[in-house]
Coordinates of C-alpha atoms and ligand atoms in Angstrom, one line a residue:
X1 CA 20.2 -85.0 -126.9
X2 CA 19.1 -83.6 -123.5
X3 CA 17.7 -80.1 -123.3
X4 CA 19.6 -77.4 -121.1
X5 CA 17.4 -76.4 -117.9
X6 CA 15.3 -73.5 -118.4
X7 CA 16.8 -70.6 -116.8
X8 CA 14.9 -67.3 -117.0
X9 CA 18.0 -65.8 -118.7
X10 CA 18.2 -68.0 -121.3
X11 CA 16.6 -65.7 -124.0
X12 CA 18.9 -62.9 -122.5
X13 CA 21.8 -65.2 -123.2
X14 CA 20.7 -66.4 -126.0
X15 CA 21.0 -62.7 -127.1
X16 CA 24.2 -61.9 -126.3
X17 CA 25.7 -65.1 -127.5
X18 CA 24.1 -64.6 -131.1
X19 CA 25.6 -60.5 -131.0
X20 CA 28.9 -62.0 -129.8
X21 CA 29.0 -64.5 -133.1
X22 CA 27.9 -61.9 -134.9
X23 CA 30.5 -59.0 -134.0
X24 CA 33.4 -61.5 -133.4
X25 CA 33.0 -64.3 -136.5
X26 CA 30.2 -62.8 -138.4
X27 CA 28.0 -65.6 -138.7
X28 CA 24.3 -65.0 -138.5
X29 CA 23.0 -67.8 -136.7
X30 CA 23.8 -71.6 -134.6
X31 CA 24.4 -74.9 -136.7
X32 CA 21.8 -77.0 -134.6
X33 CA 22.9 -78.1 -131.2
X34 CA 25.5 -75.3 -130.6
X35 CA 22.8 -72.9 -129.3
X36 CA 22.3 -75.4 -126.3
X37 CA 25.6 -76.1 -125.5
X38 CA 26.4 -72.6 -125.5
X39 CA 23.0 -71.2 -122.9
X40 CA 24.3 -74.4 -120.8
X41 CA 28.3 -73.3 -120.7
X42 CA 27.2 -70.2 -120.4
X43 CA 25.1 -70.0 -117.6
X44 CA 27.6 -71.9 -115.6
X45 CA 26.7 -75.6 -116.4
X46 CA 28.5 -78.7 -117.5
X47 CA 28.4 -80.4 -120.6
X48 CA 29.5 -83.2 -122.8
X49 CA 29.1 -82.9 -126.4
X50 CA 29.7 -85.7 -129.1
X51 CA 30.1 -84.0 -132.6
X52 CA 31.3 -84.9 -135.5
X53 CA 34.9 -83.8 -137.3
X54 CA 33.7 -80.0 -138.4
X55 CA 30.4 -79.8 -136.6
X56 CA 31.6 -77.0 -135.0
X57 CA 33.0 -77.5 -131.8
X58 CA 35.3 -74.9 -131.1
X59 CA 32.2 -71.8 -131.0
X60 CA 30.6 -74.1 -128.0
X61 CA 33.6 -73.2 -126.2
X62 CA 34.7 -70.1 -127.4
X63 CA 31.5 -68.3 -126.9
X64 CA 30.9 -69.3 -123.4
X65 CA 34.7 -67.8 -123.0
X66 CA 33.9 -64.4 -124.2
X67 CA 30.0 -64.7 -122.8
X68 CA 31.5 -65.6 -118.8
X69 CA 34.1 -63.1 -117.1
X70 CA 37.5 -64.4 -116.8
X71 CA 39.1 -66.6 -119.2
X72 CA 38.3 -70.0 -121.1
X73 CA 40.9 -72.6 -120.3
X74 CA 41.2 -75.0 -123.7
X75 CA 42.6 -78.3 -123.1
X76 CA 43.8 -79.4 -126.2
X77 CA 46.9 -82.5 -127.0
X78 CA 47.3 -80.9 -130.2
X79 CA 50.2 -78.6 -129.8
X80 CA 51.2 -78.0 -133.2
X81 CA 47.6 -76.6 -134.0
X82 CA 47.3 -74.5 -131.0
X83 CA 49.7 -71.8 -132.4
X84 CA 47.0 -71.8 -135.7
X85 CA 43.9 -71.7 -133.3
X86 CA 45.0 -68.9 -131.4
X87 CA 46.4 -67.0 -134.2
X88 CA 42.7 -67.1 -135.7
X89 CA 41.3 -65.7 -132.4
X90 CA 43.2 -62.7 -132.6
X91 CA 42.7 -61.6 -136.1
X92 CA 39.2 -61.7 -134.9
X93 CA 40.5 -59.5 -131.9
X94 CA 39.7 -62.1 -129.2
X95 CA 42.9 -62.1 -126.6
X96 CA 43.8 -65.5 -127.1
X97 CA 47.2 -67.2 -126.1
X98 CA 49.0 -70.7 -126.0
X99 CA 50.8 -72.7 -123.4
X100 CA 53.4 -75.6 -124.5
X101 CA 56.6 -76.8 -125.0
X102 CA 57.1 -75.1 -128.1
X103 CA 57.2 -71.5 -126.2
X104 CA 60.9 -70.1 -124.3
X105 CA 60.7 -69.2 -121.0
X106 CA 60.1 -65.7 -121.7
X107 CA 56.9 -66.6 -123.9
X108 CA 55.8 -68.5 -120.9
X109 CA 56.3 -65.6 -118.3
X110 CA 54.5 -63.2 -120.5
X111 CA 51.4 -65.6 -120.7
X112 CA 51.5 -66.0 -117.6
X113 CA 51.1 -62.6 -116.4
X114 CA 48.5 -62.1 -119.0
X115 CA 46.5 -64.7 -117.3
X116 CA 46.6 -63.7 -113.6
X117 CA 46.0 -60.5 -115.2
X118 CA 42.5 -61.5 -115.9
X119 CA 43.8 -59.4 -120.3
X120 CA 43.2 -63.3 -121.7
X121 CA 39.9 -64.4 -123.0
X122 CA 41.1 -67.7 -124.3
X123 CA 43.9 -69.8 -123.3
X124 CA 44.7 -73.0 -124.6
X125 CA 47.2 -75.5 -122.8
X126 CA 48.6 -78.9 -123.4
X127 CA 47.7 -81.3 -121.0
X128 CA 50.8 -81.9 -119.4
X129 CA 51.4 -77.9 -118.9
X130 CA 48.1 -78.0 -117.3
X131 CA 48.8 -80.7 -114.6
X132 CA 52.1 -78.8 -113.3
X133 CA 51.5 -77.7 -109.6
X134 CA 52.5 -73.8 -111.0
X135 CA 50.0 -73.8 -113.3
X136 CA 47.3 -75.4 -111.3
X137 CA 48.3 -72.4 -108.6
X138 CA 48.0 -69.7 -111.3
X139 CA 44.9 -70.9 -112.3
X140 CA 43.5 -70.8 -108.7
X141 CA 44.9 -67.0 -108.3
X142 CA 42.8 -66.3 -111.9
X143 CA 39.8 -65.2 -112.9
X144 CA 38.7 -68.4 -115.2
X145 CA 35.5 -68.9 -117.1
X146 CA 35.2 -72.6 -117.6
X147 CA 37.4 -75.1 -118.7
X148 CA 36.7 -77.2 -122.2
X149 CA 38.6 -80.2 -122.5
X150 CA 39.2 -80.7 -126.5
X151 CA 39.2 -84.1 -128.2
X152 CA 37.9 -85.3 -124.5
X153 CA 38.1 -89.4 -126.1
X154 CA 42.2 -89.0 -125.1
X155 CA 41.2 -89.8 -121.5
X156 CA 40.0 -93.4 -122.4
X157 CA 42.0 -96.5 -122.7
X158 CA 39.4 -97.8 -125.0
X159 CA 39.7 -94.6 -127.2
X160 CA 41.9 -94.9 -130.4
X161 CA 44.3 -91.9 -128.9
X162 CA 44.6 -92.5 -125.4
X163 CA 46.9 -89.8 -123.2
X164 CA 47.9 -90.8 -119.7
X165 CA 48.2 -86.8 -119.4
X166 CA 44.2 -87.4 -119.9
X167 CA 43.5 -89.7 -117.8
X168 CA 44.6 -87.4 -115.0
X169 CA 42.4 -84.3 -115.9
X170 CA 40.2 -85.5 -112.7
X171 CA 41.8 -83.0 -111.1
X172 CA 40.0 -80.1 -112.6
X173 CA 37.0 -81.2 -110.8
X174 CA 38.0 -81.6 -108.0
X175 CA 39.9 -78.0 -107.8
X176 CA 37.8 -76.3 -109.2
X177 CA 34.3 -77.8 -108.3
X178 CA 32.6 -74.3 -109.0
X179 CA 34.1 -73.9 -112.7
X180 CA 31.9 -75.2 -115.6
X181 CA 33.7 -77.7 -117.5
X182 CA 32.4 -78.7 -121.1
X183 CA 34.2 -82.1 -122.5
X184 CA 34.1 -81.8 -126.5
X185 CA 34.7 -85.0 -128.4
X186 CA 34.4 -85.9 -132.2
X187 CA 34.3 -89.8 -131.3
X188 CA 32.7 -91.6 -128.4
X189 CA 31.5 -94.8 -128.5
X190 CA 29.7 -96.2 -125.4
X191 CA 32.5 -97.0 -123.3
X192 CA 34.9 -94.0 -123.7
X193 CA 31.2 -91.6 -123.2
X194 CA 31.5 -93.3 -119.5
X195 CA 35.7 -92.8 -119.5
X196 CA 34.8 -89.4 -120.0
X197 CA 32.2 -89.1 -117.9
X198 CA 33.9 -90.5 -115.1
X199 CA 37.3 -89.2 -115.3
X200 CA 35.8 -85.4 -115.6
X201 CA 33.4 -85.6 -113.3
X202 CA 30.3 -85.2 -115.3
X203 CA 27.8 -87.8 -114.4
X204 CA 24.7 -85.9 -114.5
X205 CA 25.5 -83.2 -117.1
X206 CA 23.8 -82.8 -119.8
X207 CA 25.4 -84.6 -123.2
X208 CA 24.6 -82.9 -126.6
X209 CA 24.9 -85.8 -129.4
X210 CA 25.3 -84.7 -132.8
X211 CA 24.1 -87.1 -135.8
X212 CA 27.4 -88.2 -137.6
X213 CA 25.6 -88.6 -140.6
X214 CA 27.0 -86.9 -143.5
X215 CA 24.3 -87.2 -145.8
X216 CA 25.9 -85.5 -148.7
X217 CA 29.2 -88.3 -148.7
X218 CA 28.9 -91.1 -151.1
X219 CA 30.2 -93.8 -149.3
X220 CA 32.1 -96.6 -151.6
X221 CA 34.5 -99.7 -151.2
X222 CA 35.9 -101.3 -154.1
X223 CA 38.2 -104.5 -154.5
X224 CA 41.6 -103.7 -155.0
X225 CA 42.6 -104.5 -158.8
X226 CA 44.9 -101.9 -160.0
X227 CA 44.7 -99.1 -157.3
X228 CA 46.1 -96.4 -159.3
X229 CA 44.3 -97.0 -162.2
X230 CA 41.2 -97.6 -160.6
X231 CA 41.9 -94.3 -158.8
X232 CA 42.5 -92.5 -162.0
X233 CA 39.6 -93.8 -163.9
X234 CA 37.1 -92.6 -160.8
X235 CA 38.8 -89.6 -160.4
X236 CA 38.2 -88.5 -164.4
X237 CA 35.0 -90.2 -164.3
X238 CA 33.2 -88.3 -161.5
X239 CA 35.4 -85.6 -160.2
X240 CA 37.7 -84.1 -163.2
X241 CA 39.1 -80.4 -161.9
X242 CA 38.1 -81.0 -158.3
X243 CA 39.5 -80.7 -155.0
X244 CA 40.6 -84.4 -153.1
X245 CA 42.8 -86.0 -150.8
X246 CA 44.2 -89.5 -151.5
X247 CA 45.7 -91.6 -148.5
X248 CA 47.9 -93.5 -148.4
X249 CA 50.2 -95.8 -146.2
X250 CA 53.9 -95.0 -147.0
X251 CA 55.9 -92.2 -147.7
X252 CA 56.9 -94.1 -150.8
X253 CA 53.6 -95.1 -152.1
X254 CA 52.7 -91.5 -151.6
X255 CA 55.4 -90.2 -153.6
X256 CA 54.9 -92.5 -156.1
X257 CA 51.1 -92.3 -156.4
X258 CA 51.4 -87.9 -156.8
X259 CA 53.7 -88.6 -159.2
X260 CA 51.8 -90.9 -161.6
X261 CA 48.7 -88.6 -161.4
X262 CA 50.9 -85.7 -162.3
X263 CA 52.3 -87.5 -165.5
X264 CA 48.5 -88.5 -166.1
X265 CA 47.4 -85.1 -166.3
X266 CA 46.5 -84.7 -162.7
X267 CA 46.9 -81.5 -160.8
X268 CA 48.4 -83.8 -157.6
X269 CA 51.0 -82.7 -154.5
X270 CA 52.4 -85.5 -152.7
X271 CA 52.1 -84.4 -148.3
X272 CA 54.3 -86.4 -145.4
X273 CA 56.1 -85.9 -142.9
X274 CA 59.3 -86.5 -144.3
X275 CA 58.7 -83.7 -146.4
X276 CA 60.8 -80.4 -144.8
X277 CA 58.2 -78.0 -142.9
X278 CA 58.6 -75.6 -146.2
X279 CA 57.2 -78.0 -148.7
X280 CA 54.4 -78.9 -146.1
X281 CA 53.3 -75.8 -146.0
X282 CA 53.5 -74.9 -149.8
X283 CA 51.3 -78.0 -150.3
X284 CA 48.7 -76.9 -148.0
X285 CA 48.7 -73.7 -148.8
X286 CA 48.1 -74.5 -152.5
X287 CA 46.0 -76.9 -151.5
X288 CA 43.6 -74.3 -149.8
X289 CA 43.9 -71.8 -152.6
X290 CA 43.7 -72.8 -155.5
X291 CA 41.4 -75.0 -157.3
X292 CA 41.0 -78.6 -158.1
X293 CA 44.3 -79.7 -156.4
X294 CA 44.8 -83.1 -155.0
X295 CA 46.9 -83.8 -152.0
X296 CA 47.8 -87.5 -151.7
X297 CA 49.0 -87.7 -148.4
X298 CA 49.8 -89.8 -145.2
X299 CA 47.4 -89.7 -142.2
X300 CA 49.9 -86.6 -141.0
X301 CA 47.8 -84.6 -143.5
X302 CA 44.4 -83.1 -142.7
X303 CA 43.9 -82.2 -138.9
X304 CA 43.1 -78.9 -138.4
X305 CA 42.5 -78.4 -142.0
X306 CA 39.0 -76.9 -142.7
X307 CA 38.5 -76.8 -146.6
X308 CA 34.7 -76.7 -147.2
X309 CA 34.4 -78.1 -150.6
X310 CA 37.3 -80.9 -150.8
X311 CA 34.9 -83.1 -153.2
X312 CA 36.3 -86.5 -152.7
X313 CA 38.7 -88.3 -150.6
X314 CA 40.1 -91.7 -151.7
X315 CA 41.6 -94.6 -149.8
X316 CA 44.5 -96.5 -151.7
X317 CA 45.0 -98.1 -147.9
X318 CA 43.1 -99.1 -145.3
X319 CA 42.5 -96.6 -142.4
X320 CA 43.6 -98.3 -139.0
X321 CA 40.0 -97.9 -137.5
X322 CA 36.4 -96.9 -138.4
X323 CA 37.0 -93.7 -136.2
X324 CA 40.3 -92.9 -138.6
X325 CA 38.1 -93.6 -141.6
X326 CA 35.6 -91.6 -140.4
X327 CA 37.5 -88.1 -139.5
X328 CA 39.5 -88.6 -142.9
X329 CA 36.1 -89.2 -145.2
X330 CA 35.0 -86.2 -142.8
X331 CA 36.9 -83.9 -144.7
X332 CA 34.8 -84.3 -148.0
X333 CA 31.5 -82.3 -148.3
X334 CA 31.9 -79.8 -145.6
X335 CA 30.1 -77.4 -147.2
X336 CA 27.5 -80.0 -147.9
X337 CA 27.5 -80.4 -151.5
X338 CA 27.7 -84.0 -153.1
X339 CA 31.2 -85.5 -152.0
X340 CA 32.5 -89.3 -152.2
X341 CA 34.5 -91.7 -149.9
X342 CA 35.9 -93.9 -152.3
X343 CA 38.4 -96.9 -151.2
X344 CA 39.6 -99.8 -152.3
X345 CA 41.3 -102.8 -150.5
X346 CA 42.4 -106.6 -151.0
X347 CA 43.8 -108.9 -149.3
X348 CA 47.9 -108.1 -148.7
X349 CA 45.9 -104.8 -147.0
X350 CA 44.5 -106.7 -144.9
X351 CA 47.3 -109.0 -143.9
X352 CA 49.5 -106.0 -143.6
X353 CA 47.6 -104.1 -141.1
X354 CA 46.7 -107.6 -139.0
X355 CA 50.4 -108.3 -138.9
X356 CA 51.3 -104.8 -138.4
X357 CA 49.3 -105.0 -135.5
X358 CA 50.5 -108.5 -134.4
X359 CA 53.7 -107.1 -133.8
X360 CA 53.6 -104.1 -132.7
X361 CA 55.0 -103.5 -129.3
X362 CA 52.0 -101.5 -127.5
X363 CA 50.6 -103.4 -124.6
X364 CA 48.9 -106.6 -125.0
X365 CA 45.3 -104.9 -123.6
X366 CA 46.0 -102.0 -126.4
X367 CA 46.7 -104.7 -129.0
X368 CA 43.1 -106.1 -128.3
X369 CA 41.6 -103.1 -129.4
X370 CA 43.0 -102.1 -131.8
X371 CA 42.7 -105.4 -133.4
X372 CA 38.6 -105.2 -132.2
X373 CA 38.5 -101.7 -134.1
X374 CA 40.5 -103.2 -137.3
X375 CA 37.9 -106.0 -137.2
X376 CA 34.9 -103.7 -137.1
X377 CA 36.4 -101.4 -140.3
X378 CA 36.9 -105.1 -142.2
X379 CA 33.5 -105.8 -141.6
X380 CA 32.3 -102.3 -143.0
X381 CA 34.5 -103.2 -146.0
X382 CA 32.6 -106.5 -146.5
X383 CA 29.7 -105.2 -145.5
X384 CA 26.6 -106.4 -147.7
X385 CA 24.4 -104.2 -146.1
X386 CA 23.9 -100.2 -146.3
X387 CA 27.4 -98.4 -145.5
X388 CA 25.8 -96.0 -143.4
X389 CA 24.1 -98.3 -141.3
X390 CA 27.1 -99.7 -140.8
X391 CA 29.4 -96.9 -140.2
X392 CA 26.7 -94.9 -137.9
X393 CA 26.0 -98.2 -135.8
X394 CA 29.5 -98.2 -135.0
X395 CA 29.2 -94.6 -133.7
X396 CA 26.2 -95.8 -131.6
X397 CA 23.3 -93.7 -133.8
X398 CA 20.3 -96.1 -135.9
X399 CA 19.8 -95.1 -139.3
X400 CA 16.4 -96.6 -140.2
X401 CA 16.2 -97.1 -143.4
X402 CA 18.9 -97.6 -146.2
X403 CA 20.6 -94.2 -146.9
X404 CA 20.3 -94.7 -150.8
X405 CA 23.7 -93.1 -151.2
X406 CA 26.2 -95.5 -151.2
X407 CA 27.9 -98.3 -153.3
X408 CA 25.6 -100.8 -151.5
X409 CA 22.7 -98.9 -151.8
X410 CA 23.1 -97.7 -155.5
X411 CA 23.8 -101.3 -156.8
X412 CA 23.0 -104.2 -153.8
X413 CA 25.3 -106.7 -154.2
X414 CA 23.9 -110.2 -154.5
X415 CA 25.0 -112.5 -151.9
X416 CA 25.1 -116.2 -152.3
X417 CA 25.9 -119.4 -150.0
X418 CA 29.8 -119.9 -150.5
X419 CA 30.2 -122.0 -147.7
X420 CA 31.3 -124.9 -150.6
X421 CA 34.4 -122.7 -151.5
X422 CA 35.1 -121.5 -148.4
X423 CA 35.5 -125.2 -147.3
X424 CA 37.7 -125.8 -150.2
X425 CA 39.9 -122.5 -149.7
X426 CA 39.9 -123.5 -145.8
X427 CA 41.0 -127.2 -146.7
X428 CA 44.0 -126.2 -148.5
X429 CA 45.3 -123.9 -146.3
X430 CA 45.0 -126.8 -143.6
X431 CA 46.6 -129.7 -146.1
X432 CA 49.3 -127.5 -146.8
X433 CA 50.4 -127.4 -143.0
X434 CA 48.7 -123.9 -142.4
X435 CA 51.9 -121.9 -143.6
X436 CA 51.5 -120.7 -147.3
X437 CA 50.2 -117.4 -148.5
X438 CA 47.5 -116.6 -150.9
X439 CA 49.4 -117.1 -154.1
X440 CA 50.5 -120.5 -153.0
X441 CA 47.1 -121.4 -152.1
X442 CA 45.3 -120.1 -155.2
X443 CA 47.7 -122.4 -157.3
X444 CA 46.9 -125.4 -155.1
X445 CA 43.1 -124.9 -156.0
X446 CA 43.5 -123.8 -159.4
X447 CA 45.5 -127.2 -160.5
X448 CA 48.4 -125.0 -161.3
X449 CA 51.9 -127.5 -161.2
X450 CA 54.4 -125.1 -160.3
X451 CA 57.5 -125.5 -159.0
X452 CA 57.1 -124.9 -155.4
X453 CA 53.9 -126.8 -155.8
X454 CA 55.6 -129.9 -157.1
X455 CA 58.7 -129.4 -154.9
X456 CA 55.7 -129.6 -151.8
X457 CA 53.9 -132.3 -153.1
X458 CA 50.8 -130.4 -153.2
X459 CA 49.9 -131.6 -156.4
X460 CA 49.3 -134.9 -155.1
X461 CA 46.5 -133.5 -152.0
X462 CA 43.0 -134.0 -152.4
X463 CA 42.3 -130.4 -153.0
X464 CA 44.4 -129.9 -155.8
X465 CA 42.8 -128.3 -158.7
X466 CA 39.3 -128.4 -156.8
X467 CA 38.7 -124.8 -157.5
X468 CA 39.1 -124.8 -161.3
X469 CA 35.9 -123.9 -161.6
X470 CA 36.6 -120.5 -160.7
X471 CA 39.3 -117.8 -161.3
X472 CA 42.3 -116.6 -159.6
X473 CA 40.6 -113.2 -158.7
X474 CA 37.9 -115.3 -157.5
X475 CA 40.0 -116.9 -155.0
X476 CA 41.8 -113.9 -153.7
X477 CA 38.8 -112.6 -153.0
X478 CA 37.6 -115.6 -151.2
X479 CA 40.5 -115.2 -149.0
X480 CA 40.6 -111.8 -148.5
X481 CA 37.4 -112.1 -147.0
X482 CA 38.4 -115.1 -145.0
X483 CA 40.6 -113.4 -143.5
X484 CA 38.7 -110.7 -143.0
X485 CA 36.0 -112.3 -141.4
X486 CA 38.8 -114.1 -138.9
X487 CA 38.9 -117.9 -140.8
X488 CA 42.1 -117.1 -141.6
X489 CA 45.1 -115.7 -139.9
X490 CA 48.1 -114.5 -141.4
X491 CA 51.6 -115.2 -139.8
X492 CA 54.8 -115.0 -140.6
X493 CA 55.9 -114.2 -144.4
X494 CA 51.9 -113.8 -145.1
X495 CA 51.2 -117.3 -144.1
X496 CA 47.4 -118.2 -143.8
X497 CA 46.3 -120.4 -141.2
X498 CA 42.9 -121.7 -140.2
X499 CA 41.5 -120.3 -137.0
X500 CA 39.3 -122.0 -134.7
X501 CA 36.3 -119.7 -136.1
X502 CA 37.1 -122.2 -139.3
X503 CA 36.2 -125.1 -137.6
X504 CA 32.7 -125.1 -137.8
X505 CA 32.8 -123.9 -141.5
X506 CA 35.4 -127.3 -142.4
X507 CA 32.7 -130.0 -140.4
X508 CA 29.8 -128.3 -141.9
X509 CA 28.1 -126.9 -138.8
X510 CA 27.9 -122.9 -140.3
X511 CA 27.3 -121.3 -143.7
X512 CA 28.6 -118.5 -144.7
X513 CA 26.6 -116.3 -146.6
X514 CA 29.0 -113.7 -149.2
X515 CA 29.0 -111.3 -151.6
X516 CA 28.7 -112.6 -155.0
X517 CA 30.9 -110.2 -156.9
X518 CA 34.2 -112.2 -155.7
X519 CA 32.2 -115.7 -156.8
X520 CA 31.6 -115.4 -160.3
X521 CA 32.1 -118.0 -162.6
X522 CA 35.3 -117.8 -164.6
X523 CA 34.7 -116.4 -167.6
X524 CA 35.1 -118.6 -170.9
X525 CA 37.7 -117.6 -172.5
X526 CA 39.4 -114.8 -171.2
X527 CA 43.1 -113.3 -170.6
X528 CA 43.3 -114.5 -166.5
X529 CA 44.4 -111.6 -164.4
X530 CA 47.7 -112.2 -163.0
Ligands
LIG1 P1 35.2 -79.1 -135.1 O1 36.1 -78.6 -134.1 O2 33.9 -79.7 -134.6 O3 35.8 -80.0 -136.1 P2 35.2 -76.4 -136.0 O4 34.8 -75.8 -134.7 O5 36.6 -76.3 -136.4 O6 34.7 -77.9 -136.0 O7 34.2 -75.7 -137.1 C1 34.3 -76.2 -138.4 C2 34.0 -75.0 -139.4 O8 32.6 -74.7 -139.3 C3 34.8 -73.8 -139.0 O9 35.2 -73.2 -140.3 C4 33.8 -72.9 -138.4 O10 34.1 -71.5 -138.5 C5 32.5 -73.3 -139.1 N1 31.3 -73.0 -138.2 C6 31.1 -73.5 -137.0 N2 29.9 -73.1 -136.5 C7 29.4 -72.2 -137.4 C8 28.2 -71.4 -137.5 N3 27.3 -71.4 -136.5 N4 28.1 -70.7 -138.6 C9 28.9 -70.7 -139.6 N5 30.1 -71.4 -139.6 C10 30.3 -72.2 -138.5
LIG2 ZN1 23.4 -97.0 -148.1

């Protein structure tokens, strides 16, 4: 973090900012960095600030607002909170008001007016309101406090939620040079910090970085077995009676999943957004107020909502990036009790999301990173190593020592040389013509005659029935991890194909070093999982 600049009215600022969160929210004191960000807005400077999902963001604007005469213009792309936000600010009686494309002409005019006016504190706009020439003119014939550009990471190409509206906001700087602008992010890794920077204008400003360490999260990854069992059984072990979200993928798996909790006794709401805007809201609402419900839900739930003491959040699916995985596990713990991330995955997830993303239709520069950002979650689901390091090193922060609260942590898995089985799981995909999915594969190395495996011929390659040694669960993992870890591809109807990455492995060049967990020995006599 970099400290404001001294001013000699910092501790009569400082004063007024604490009576102003006192009389308007009626909180006693700062949570760590905002008093900084605050005396800098405040006294007219610039700012960046990287915090994390419920840090508390909004006051580092809001405060300034009321603080500065004239009115704080928000920047926000999330139009269907903004009606939420400013409906907050007035039961506190701050004059706050919206402008979007949900409001009629006569909304618009009436906003408008307030503005030039100089009866707004607050306004919050979408981005592409903001860039009209009308409005850039009203704002130049009103008296405006600063402008805070909200979830500033849309301005980046490299950012998970790039905006072209965003990308375009140089123009506040250069119209109004004399304005204080404050760009508030909850993620910024390197390369979008310098978007924003760049595009905003605020090279030289001081940046306020908040840890994103959520010490109080349990972080976990499990191996996909029976996800809603698995679910179940953690959810009656550890968390019986309380509050959590589940995500999910599909509409249908959501359905399905609220439905199977309810018949096991499970106080569970399915949330998506093919659901009509009535039963949204019912499930929110009842997810706020009472206790102990889960919401299993689609990413479309969770933004904007600010439930401190959601005890766990569960993955049945893999988020499409750590950032995703991040803001969603965010919403455990906020009150800083004990909370836990819990996932699980296996391998159809991840050749879902790879070929998902392999043909999706965004531009080929987009498709690169998102697949660079899939890659980097994958490896936190592999990881062998703390979570947290993990997770935070992605955010750009060094945790120095292993948190001691998470899966890793609490029970280290041992790793062992599997480069042997990797060569053997590699070699039949390559016999086989590069072309058959897991299943097929696992047969081919378990010595299993099938039909398709005689109708190939596979029974007569070298590699058939070299794996007997070990299980079939054993061999998804293996694959799962290989593709994972980029050995294998998958391509059309969940093909697997060696990459060049394999190479090396296939000659004997590289080891590869994994966790043991997905190598054991198959058990003597046992029913095999199917
Ligand atoms: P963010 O935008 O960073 O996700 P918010 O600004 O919505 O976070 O704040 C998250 C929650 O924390 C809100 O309920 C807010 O009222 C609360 N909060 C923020 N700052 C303080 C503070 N200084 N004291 C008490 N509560 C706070
Ligand atoms: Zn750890």
């Amino acid at each position: 973090m970099t400290a404001a600049p001294a001013s000699s009215n910092s501790t009569a600022t400082d004063q007024r900012a604490l009576t102003v969160l006192k009389s308007v929210w009626g909180y006693d004191a700062f949570r760590g960095v905002q008093a900084d960000i605050v005396r800098t807005v405040s006294e007219g400077g610039n700012a960046l600030v990287l915090m994390p999902t419920g840090g508390g963001k909004s006051l580092c604007y809001q405060v300034p607002s009321l603080l500065r005469p004239g009115v704080g213009i928000v920047v926000s792309p999330l139009i269907a909170l903004m009606k939420d936000q400013v409906d907050a600010l007035r039961q506190v009686g701050v004059r706050a008001a919206f402008l979007n494309s949900t409001l009629q002409a006569e909304g618009v005019r009436e906003v408008e007016a307030a503005l030039v006016a100089g009866d707004l504190d607050l306004l919050y706009v979408a981005p592409e309101r903001l860039l009209l020439d009308r409005t850039l003119d009203l704002l130049a014939r009103s008296p405006v406090a600063l402008f805070a550009i909200d979830e500033a990471h849309c301005v980046s190409q490299w950012g998970h939620d790039f905006r072209p509206e965003y990308g375009q906001l140089g123009v506040l700087p250069q119209r109004f040079p004399h304005l204080p602008r404050v760009a508030l992010t909850a993620t910024a890794d390197e390369r979008t910090r310098e978007d924003i920077l760049r595009v905003l204008g605020l090279h030289g400003a001081p940046q306020f970085v908040s840890s994103f360490d959520r010490p109080n999260i349990q972080y976990r990854v499990a191996n996909k077995e029976g996800p809603k069992t698995q679910l179940l059984d953690f959810i009656q072990a550890e968390h019986t009676g309380d509050a959590g979200i589940v995500y999910c993928l599909s509409r249908k798996s959501v359905e399905e999943t609220a439905k199977w909790l309810q018949a096991q006794g499970v106080d569970a709401l399915p949330y998506h957004a093919g659901l009509s805007p009535r039963e949204r809201n019912l499930a929110q609402d009842r997810f706020l107020n009472e206790e102990g419900m889960v919401v299993v839900a689609t990413v479309a739930f969770g933004m904007g909502i600010d439930k401190p003491n959601v005890r766990f959040v569960a993955h049945l699916d893999l988020p499409k990036s750590m950032e995703g995985y991040y803001q969603e596990t965010g919403r455990a713990g906020r009150d800083g009790l004990p909370s836990t991330a819990w996932m699980v995955y296996g391998l159809t997830d991840v050749v879902n999301v790879k070929r998902m993303l392999d043909q999706s239709l965004a531009p080929p520069e987009v498709k690169r990173v998102e697949a660079a950002k899939l890659d980097a979650l994958l490896t936190y689901c592999e990881a062998a190593t703390c979570r947290r390091q993990v997770l935070l090193s992605y955010f750009g922060e060094t945790l120095e020592a292993p948190c001691g609260n998470c899966d890793v942590c609490l029970q280290p898995p041992r790793v062992r040389d599997a480069t042997r089985e990797a060569q053997m799981a590699l070699s039949a995909a390559v016999r086989t013509g590069n072309r058959f999915g897991a299943a097929h594969l696992t047969d081919v190395l378990l010595g299993r005659e099938t039909d398709k495996v005689r109708a190939m011929g596979h029974h007569a390659l070298p590699t058939f029935g070299v794996g007997r040694e070990h299980d079939e669960k054993t061999w998804r993992g293996l694959l799962r991890q290989l593709v994972s870890l980029g050995y294998l591809t998958a391509g059309e109807h969940h093909g697997l194909s060696s990459t060049p990455k394999a190479r090396a492995l296939l000659r004997g060049e590289a080891t590869l070093m994994l966790r043991e967990e997905t190598l054991v020995p198959k058990p003597a006599r046992r029913e095999r999982d199917r």
